Structures are given as C-alpha cells and as structure tokens.
GROMACS .gro file of C-alpha atoms in nm:
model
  433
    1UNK     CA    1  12.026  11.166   9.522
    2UNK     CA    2  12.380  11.187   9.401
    3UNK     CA    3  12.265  11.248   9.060
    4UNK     CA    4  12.020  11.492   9.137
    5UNK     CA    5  12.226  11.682   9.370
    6UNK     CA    6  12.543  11.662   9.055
    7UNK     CA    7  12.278  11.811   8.823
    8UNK     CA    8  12.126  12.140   9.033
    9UNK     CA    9  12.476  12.229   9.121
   10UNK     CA   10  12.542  12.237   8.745
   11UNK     CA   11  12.237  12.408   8.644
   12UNK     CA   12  12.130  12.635   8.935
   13UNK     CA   13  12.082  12.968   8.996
   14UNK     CA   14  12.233  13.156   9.237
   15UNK     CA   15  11.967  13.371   9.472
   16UNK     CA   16  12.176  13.723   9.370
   17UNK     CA   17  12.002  13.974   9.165
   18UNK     CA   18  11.655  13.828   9.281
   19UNK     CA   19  11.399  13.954   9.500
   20UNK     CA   20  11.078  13.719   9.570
   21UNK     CA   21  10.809  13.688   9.292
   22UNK     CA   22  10.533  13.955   9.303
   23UNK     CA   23  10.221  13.815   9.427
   24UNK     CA   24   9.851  13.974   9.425
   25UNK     CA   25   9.782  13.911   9.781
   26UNK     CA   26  10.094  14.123   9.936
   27UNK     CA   27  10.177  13.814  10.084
   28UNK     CA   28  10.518  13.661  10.076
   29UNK     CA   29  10.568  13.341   9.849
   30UNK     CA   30  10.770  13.084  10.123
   31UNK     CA   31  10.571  12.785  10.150
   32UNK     CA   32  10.662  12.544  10.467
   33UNK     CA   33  10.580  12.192  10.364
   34UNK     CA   34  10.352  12.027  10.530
   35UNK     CA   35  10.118  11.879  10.746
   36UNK     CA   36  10.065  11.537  10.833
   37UNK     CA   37   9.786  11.526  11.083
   38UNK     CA   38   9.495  11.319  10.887
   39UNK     CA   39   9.766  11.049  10.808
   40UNK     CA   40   9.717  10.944  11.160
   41UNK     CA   41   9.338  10.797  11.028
   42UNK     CA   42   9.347  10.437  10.867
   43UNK     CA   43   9.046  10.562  10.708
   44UNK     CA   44   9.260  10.830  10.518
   45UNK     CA   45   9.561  10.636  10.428
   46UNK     CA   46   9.288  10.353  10.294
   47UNK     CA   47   9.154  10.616  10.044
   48UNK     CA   48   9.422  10.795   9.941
   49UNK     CA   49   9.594  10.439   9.870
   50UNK     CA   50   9.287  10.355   9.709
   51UNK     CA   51   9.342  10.613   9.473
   52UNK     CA   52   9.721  10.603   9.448
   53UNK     CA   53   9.691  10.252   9.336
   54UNK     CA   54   9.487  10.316   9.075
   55UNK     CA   55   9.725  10.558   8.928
   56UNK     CA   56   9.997  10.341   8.916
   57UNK     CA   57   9.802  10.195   8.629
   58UNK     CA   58   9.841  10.490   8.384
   59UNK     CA   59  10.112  10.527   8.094
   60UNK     CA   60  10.272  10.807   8.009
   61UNK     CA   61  10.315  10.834   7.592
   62UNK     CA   62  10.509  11.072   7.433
   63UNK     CA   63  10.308  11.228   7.115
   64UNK     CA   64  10.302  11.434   6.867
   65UNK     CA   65   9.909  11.591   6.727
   66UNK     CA   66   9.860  11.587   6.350
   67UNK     CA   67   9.547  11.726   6.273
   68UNK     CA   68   9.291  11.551   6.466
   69UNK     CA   69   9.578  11.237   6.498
   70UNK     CA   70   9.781  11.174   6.768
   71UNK     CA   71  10.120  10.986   6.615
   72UNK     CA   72  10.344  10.819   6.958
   73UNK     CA   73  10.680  10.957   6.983
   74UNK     CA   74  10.961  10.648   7.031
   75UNK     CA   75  11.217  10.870   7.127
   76UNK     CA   76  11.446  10.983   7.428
   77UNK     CA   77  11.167  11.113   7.595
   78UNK     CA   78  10.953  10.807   7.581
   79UNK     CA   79  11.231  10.616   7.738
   80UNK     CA   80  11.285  10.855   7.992
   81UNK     CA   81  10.882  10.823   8.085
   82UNK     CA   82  10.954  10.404   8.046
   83UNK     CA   83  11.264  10.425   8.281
   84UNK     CA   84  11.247  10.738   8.524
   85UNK     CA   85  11.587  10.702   8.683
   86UNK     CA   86  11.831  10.423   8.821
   87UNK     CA   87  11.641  10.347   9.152
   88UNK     CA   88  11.282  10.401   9.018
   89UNK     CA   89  11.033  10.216   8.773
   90UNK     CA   90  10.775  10.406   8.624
   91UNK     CA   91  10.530  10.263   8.889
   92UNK     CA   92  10.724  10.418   9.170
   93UNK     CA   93  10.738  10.768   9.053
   94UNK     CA   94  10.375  10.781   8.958
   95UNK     CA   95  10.311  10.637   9.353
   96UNK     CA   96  10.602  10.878   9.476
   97UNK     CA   97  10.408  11.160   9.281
   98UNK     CA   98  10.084  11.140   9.421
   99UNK     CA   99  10.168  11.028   9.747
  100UNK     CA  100  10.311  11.384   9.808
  101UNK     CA  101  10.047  11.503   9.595
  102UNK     CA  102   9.765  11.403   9.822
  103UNK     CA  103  10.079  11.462  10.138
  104UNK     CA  104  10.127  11.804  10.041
  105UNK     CA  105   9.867  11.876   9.768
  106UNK     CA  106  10.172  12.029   9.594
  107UNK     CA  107  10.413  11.789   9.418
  108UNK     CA  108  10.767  11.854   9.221
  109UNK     CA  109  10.953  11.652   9.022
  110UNK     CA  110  11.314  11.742   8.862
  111UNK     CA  111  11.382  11.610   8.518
  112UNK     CA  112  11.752  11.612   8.486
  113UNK     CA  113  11.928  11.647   8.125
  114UNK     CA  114  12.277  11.734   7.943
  115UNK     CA  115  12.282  12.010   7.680
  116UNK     CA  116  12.403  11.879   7.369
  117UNK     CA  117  12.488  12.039   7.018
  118UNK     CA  118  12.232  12.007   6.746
  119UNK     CA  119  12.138  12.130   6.420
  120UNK     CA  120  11.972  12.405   6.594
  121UNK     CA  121  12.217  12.488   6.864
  122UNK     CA  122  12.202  12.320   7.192
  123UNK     CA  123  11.956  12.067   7.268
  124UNK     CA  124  11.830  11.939   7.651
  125UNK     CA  125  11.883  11.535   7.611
  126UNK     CA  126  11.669  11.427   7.934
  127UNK     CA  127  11.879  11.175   8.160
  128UNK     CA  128  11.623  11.153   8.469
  129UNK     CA  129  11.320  11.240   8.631
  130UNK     CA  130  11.358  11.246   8.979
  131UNK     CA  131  11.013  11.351   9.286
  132UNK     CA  132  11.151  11.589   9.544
  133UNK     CA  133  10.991  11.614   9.898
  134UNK     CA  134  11.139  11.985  10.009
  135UNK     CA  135  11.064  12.106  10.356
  136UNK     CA  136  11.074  12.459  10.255
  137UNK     CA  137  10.970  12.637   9.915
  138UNK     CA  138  11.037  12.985   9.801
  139UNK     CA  139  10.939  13.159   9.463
  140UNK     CA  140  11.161  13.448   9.310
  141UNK     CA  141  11.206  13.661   8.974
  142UNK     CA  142  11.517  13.818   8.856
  143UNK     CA  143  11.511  14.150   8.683
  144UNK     CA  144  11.348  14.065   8.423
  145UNK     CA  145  11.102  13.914   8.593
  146UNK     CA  146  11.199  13.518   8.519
  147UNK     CA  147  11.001  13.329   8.729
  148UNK     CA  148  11.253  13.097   9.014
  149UNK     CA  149  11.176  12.832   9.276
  150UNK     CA  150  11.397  12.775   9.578
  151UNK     CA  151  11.408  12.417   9.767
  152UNK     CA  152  11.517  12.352  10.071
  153UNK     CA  153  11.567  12.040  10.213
  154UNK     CA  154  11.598  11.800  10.598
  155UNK     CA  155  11.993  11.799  10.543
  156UNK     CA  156  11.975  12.184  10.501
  157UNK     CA  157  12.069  12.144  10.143
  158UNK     CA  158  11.912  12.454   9.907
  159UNK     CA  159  11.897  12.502   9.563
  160UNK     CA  160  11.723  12.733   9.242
  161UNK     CA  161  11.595  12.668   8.907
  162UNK     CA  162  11.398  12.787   8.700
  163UNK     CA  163  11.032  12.728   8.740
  164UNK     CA  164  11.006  12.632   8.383
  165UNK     CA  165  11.267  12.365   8.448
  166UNK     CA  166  11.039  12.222   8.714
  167UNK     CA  167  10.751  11.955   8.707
  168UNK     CA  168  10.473  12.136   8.983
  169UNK     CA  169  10.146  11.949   8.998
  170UNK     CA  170   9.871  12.097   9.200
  171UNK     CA  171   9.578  11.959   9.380
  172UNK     CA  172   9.306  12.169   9.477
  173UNK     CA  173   9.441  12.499   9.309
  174UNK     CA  174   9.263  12.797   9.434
  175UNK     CA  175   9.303  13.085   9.656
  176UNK     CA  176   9.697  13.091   9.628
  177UNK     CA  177   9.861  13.187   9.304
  178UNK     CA  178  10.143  12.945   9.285
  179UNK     CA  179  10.064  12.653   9.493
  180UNK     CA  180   9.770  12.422   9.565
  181UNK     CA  181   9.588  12.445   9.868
  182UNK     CA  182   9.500  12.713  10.105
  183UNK     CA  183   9.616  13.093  10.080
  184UNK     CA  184   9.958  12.944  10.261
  185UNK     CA  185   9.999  12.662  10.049
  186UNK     CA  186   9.917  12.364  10.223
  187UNK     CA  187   9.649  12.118  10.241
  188UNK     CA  188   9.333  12.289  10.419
  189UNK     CA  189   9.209  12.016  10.638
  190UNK     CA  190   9.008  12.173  10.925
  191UNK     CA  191   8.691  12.056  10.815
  192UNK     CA  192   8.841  11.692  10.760
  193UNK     CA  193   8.993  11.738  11.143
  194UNK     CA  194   8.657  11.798  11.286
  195UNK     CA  195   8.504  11.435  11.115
  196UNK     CA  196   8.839  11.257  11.196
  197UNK     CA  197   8.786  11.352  11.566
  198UNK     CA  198   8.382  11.284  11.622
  199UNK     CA  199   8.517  10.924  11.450
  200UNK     CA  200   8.814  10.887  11.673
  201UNK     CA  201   8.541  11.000  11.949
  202UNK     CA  202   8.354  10.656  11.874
  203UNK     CA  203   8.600  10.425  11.808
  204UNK     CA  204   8.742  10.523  12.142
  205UNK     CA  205   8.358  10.446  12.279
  206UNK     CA  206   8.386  10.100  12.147
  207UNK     CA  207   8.686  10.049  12.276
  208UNK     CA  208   8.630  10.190  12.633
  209UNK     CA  209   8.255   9.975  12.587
  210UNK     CA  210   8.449   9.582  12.509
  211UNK     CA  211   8.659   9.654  12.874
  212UNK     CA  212   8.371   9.750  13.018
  213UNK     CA  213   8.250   9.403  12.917
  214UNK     CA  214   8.571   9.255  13.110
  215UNK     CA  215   8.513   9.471  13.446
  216UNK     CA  216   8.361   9.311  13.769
  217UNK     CA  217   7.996   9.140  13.690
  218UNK     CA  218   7.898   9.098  14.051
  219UNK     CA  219   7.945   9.105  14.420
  220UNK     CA  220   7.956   8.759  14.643
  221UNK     CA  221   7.802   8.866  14.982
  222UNK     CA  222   7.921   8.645  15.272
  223UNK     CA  223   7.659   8.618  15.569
  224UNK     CA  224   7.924   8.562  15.798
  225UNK     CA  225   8.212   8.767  15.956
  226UNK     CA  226   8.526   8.684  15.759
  227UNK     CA  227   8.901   8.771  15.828
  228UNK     CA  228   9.062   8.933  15.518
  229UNK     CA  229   9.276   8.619  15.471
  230UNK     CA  230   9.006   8.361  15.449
  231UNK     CA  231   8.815   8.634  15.210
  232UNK     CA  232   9.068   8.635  14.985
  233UNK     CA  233   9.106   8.286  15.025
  234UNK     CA  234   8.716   8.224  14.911
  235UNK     CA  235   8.707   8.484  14.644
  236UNK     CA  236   9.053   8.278  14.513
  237UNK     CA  237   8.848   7.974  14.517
  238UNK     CA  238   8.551   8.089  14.356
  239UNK     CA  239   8.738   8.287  14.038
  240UNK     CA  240   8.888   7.895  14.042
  241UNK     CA  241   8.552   7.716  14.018
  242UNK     CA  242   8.431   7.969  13.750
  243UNK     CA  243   8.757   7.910  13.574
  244UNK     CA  244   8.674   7.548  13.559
  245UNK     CA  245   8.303   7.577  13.508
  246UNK     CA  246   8.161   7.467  13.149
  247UNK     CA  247   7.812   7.425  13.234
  248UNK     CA  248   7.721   7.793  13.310
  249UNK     CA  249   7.615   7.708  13.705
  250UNK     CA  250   7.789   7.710  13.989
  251UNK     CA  251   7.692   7.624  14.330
  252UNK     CA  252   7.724   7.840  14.685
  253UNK     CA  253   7.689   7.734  15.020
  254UNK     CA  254   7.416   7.940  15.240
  255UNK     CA  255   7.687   8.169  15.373
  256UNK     CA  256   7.748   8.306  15.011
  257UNK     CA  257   7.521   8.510  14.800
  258UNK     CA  258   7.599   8.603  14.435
  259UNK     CA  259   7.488   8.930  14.364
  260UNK     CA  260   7.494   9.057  13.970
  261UNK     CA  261   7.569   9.431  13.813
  262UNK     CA  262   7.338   9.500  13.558
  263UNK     CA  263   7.620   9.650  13.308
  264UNK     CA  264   7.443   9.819  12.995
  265UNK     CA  265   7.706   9.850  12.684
  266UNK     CA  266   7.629  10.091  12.488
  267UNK     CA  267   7.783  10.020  12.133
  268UNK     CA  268   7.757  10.252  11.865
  269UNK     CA  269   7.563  10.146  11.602
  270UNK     CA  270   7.689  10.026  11.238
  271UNK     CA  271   7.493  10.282  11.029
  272UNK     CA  272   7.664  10.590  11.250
  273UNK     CA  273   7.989  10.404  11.196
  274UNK     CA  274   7.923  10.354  10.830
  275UNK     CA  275   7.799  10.763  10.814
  276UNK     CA  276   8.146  10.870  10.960
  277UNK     CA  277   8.348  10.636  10.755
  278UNK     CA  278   8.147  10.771  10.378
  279UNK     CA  279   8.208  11.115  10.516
  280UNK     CA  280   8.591  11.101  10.540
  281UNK     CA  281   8.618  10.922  10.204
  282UNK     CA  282   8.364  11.154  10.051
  283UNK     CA  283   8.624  11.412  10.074
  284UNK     CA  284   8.901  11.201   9.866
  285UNK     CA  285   8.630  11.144   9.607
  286UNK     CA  286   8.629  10.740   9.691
  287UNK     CA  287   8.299  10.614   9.705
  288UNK     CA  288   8.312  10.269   9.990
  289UNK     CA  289   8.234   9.954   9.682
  290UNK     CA  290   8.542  10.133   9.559
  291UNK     CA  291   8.751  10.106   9.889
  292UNK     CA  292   8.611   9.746   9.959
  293UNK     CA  293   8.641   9.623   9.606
  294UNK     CA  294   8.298   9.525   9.530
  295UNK     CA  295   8.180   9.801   9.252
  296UNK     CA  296   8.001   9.775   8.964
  297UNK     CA  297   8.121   9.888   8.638
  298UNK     CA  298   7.888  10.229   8.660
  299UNK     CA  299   8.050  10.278   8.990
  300UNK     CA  300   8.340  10.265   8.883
  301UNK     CA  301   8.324  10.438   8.560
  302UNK     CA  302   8.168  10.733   8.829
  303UNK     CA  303   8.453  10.698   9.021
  304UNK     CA  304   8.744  10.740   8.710
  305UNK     CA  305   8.539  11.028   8.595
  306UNK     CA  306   8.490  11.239   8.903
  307UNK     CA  307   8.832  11.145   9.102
  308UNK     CA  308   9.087  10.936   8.864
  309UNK     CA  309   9.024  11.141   8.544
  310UNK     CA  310   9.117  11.491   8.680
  311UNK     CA  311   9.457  11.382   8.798
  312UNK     CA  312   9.560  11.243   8.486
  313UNK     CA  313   9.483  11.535   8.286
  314UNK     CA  314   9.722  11.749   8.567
  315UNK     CA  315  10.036  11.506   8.527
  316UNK     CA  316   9.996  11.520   8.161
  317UNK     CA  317  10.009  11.909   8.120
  318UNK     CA  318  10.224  11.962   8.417
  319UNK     CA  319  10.509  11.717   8.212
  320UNK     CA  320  10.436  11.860   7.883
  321UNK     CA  321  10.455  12.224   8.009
  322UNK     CA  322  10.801  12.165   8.139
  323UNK     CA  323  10.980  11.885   7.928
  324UNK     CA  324  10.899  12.084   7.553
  325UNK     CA  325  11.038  12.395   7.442
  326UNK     CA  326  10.775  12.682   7.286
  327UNK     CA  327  10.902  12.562   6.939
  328UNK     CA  328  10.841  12.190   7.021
  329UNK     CA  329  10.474  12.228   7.174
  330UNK     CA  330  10.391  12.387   6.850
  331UNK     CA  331  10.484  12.107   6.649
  332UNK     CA  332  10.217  11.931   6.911
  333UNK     CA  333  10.462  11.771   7.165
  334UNK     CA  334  10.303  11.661   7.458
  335UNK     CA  335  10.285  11.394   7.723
  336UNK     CA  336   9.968  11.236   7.738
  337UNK     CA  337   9.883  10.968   8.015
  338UNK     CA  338   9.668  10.677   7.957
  339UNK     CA  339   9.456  10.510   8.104
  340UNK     CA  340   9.471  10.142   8.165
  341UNK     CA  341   9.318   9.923   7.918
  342UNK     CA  342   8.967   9.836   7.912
  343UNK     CA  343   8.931  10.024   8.243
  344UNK     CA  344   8.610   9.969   8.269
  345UNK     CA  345   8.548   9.668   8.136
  346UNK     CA  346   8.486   9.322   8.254
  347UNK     CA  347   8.572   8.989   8.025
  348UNK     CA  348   8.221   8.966   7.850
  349UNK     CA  349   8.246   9.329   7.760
  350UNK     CA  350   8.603   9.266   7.643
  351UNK     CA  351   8.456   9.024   7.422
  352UNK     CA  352   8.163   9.248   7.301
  353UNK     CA  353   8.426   9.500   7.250
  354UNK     CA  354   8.673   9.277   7.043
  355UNK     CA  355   8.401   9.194   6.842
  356UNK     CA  356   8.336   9.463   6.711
  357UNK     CA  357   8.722   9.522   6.668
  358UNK     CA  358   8.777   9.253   6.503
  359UNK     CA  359   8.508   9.276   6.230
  360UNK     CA  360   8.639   9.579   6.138
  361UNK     CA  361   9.031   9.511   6.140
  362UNK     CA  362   9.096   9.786   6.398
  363UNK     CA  363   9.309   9.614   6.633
  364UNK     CA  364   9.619   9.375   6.617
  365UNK     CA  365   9.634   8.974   6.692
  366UNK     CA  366   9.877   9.009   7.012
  367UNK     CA  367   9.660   9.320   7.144
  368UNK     CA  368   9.357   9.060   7.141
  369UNK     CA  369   9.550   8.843   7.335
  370UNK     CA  370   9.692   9.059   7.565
  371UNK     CA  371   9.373   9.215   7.696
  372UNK     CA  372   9.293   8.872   7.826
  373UNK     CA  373   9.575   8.792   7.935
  374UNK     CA  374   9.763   8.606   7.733
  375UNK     CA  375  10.166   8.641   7.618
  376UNK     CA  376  10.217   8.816   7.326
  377UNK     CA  377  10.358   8.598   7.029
  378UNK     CA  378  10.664   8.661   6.841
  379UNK     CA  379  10.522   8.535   6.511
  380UNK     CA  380  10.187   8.718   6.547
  381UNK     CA  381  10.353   9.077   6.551
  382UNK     CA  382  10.193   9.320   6.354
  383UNK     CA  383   9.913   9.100   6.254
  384UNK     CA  384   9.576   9.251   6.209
  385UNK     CA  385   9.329   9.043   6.367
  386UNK     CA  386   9.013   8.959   6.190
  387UNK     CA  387   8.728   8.733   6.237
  388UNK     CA  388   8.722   8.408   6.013
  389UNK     CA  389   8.347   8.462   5.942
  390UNK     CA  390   8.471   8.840   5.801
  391UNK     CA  391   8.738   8.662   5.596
  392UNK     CA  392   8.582   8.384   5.440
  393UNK     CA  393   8.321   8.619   5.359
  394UNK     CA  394   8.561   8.904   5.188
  395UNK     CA  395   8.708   8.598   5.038
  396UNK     CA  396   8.349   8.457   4.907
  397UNK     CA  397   8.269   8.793   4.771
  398UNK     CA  398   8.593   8.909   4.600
  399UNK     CA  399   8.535   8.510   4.422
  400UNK     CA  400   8.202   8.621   4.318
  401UNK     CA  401   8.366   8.948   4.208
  402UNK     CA  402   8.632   8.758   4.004
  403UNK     CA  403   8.327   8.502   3.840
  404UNK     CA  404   8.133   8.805   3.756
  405UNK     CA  405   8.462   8.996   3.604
  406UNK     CA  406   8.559   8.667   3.400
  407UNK     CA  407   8.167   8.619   3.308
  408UNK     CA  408   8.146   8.968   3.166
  409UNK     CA  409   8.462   8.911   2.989
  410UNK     CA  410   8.355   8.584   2.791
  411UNK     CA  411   8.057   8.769   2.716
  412UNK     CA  412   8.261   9.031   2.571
  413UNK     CA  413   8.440   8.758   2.381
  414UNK     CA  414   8.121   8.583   2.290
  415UNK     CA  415   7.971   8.937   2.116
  416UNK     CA  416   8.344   9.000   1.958
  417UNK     CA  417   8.318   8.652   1.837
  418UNK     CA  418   7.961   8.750   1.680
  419UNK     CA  419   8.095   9.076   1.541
  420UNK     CA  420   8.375   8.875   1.397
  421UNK     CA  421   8.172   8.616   1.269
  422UNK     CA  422   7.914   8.909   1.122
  423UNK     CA  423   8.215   9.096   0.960
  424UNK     CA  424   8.326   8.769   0.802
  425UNK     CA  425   8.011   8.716   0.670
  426UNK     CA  426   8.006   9.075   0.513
  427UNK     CA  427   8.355   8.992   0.393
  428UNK     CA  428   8.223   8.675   0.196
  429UNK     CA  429   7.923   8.834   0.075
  430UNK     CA  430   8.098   9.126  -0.026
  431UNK     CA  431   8.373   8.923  -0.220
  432UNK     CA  432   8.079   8.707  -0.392
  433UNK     CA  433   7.923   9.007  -0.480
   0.00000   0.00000   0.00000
C-alpha cells in the first residue's frame, strides 16, 4: 500500500473549496461500506465464487477502432493490464475486483501514474493499478462543479481525487445516482435475507432431526424393587451387552422388560432442499449444472450471456472511461476484455471450428495448437496454418494454371510460326513474281 498511499499524497485534493456533489434526491452523497450478512451462507459464497472464477478467465486488451477494425495496442497500457502492480497478477485483481463487486456491489480501483513531458505537454505514464476496499465514501464538486470522491479507510487514513481519476464499477445501478445498489448505496439484500433464513430454518431441522436419532430409544422396566445402585448397575450392564451385540438380539431375564419409543424423524425432503438452494442462486444469476459442474454447452452459453457477459462489458468501459483522455477515446482507445477462448466449446467443436479456420487461412499454426493444449513452438511463429488438402489443391490448380498459360503461349507461337511461315511464302512469291 506504500505505493498507493506515495501516489494520492502526490496527486490529491485537498477537501477546501468543496461542498458535497449535488444530488437529485436531497440526499447526502456519504456511502458507509458495507454489509456482509449473506456471506454467512455457503450457498452464497459457492455462487458468487462460481462466478468470480469464471472471470478470472477474461483478458483485458488495449485497442484502438479503425473503422469497423479493432487494431491491439502493445503499449504501456497493455503492460500495465498484463502486470497490475508488484504484489498482484492480472488474475488477482480481476478476483479482488469482483469480490468487492459482488461484497459491496460498488468496486474502485486506483491506477497510479507519473506525468511526463511529451510532444503535447505532459503525458500520464500509468505505473499501477491498485483495488481499494474503503470503509467510508464521500462525493464532492469544487466550484466549478468538478466532480471528487473521498475514501476513507480501517487505519483512519482519507484521501481525494478526482472521480475521473478513479476506476468505479457498479453492480445493480439504479435508484442512486452515483453508486450501485439501493438509494444508500449498498447491496439491497432483504429479500435474499428472508430465503437465507427459511433455508437456515431447515438445515437447522435436519440437524436437530440426526440427534434426535441418537436420543433414548426405549425404557427397560424392572418388575422388581431395585435400589438406585444396583439400577445403575443393570442399566451399566445392559448399554455393555448392546455395546457388544452384533447380532441385533439381546436377551432379558423375566424381571426386565424392554420397552421401545416410537421416534418419527421428520427429514425435510430433497426437492424442498433443492427449491431453497435454486432460489438463492437464482438471484446471482448461477443456474445449479453451473455450480456443480455438469452443464451442457447451451447451459452454459445461457449462463455467459445472462450473468458473465454483462460484467465484462462494465470493467471494460469503467477502465476505458478513466485510463484515456477525451482526445485519446476519439482516436478509439479503449480497453476491451475478452473472453476466454473457445468459451463455449468442447474439443470436437474445437475441431469443427479449426476446420473451418484452417481452410480458409484465418488463424495461425501455434494458435491451433494452443487451443488444445499444446506449447507454442518457436519455429512455427507467425505461420498461417492451412490444411494440406487446401494446399495441394491451390498447388494442383495454380499447375494447371501455369500448363494452361504455357499451352496458350505455344499456341501463340505455333500461329506466329504460321504467320511467319505465310509471310515467307508471300515474300518468295512476291520475289518470283
């Protein structure tokens, strides 16, 4: 944090001279993060990990749109998006991200940079991107009406930047004007509560129904008068002979009589189990072969569409929105994230795919062998693959090309030959004449 904490102390703004940003709703603009309450269900934590890990799997690009192209940026910025900052990879930050996205449904992340001189003045030149968990947010605007965001921290620590300086992705943006959420800015789980308690109501009723299970199955009646030692005594050596019993019968004398408790356990049943369980995860958008791993491609497919897909298109204008200038986004700079490969794909519709790929020369020899899983090869770098059934017939046909050009040519010969031989012939005749 030393880094982070070096850079907003270089590049902060002081709170003087502002007032808090004007809002539509009269209300004040301090948001308290957050709650944590539905992190107490494994049910939660399984679908929001669900999803999280998924993400992981996306790459950010830098690129720049040419018409309907999209050329990839190698630049400073890439690297920044390839290595985030000293203690992060770029898997971390995209699981630190939504983490506190799905936390918080509010998420901020801090690129860091030095200003450096440039043809056109000073120039950011990005050194970090660091996620920030603040306990406290406030939004302000100066006099002329700059938009601000204060963070304050556990350790007490508070700082200001500009909001334009700032990486804020929202989830579930609606009723407040700055953050995602509810109209206080945090995660609106009341009608998630209710489910997570009727399930924590049942699991509780299996629990309390397996000790029931355990508790006293019957009474042994003695027909006699018995002293409380020698009771204790008997009951001691009957829980022994029970102990030691492995055919399932056991023997009294006619003084004893085994009386049984009819104990009904009521379990509840798998389907209202199941119910509860697709209700919670209903609300994260992850259907259950998705949590349990056993989906179909359609299912899945449904699944990036409705839940995944969203998300990425947030990250990716959230980071383009604050890491370009006005002049660079219209020169059509943006971050873009990407999917991961063949998402949807199993290896027989890799192969279908590739196919078709390769017939047509549209992809590259190590790209083939990467999507199934192979090393890339030093000597096969930008090598177009193609099929040997495409080549040798390009190959066949550019041959019959070549006979036809080299047949039409010693025809052309042949008839010059004849027009030779013809003017020859008028030559002679002509001369005789």
């Amino acid at each position: 944090m030393g880094v982070l904490t070096n850079f907003v102390n270089k590049f902060k703004n002081n709170k003087e001279n502002k007032h808090y940003a004007k809002v539509l709703n009269n209300l004040y603009p301090v948001f308290s993060q957050f709650g944590t309450d539905i992190y107490a269900s494994d049910v939660v934590q399984q679908a929001i990990s669900c999803i999280v890990s998924e993400m992981k799997k996306i790459s950010p690009q830098h690129i720049r749109e040419d018409g309907m192209d999209s050329v990839p940026v190698n630049g400073d910025i890439q690297r920044l998006l390839n290595y985030p900052n000293g203690t992060m990879t770029q898997s971390d930050i995209l699981e630190k991200i939504f983490w506190s996205l799905f936390l918080n449904y509010n998420s901020f992340i801090i690129p860091t940079y030095d200003l450096v001189p440039s043809t056109e003045g000073l120039k950011r030149k990005y050194t970090g991107l660091y996620p920030i968990q603040p306990i406290n947010v406030e939004f302000l605007q100066d006099a002329s009406d700059t938009l601000f965001v204060k963070f304050q921290f556990r350790n007490n620590y508070e700082t200001t930047l500009r909001y334009s300086d700032v990486i804020h992705i929202k989830y579930r943006f609606s009723v407040n004007e700055f953050m995602g959420g509810n109209e206080a800015g945090q995660p609106d789980n009341n009608a998630l509560l209710k489910t997570l308690e009727l399930n924590n109501t049942l699991l509780q009723g299996v629990a309390k129904a397996m000790k029931s299970s355990f508790a006293i199955n019957g009474v042994i009646k003695y027909n006699t008068l018995l002293d409380d030692g020698k009771m204790e005594a008997n009951i001691k050596s009957l829980e022994q002979h029970l102990a030691n019993n492995e055919s399932g019968f056991l023997g009294l004398d006619m003084k004893g009589e085994f009386i049984p408790l009819q104990n009904k356990i009521q379990l509840v049943d798998a389907t209202t189990l199941k119910f509860i369980d697709e209700k919670i995860l209903r609300h994260f958008g992850v259907p259950l072969p998705i949590l349990t791993g056993d989906y179909t491609k359609e299912q899945y497919e449904a699944f990036y569409q409705k839940t995944l897909e969203p998300l990425i298109i947030s990250i990716g204008q959230a980071f383009s929105n604050a890491m370009f200038t006005e002049r660079e986004k219209s020169f059509g700079n943006k971050i873009v994230f990407y999917p991961h490969e063949l998402i949807f794909m199993n290896t027989d519709q890799k192969i279908q795919l590739f196919d078709l790929l390769v017939d047509s020369a549209s992809c590259y020899q190590n790209e083939l062998r990467t999507a199934f899983g192979l090393r890339p090869l030093p000597e096969l770098v930008g090598k177009i693959a193609q099929s040997s059934n495409k080549t040798n017939a390009e190959n066949n046909k550019q041959k019959e090309d070549d006979n036809q050009d080299d047949n039409q040519q010693d025809e052309g010969e042949d008839d010059s030959q004849e027009d030779d031989n013809q003017d020859d012939d008028g030559g002679d005749d002509n001369a005789k004449e």
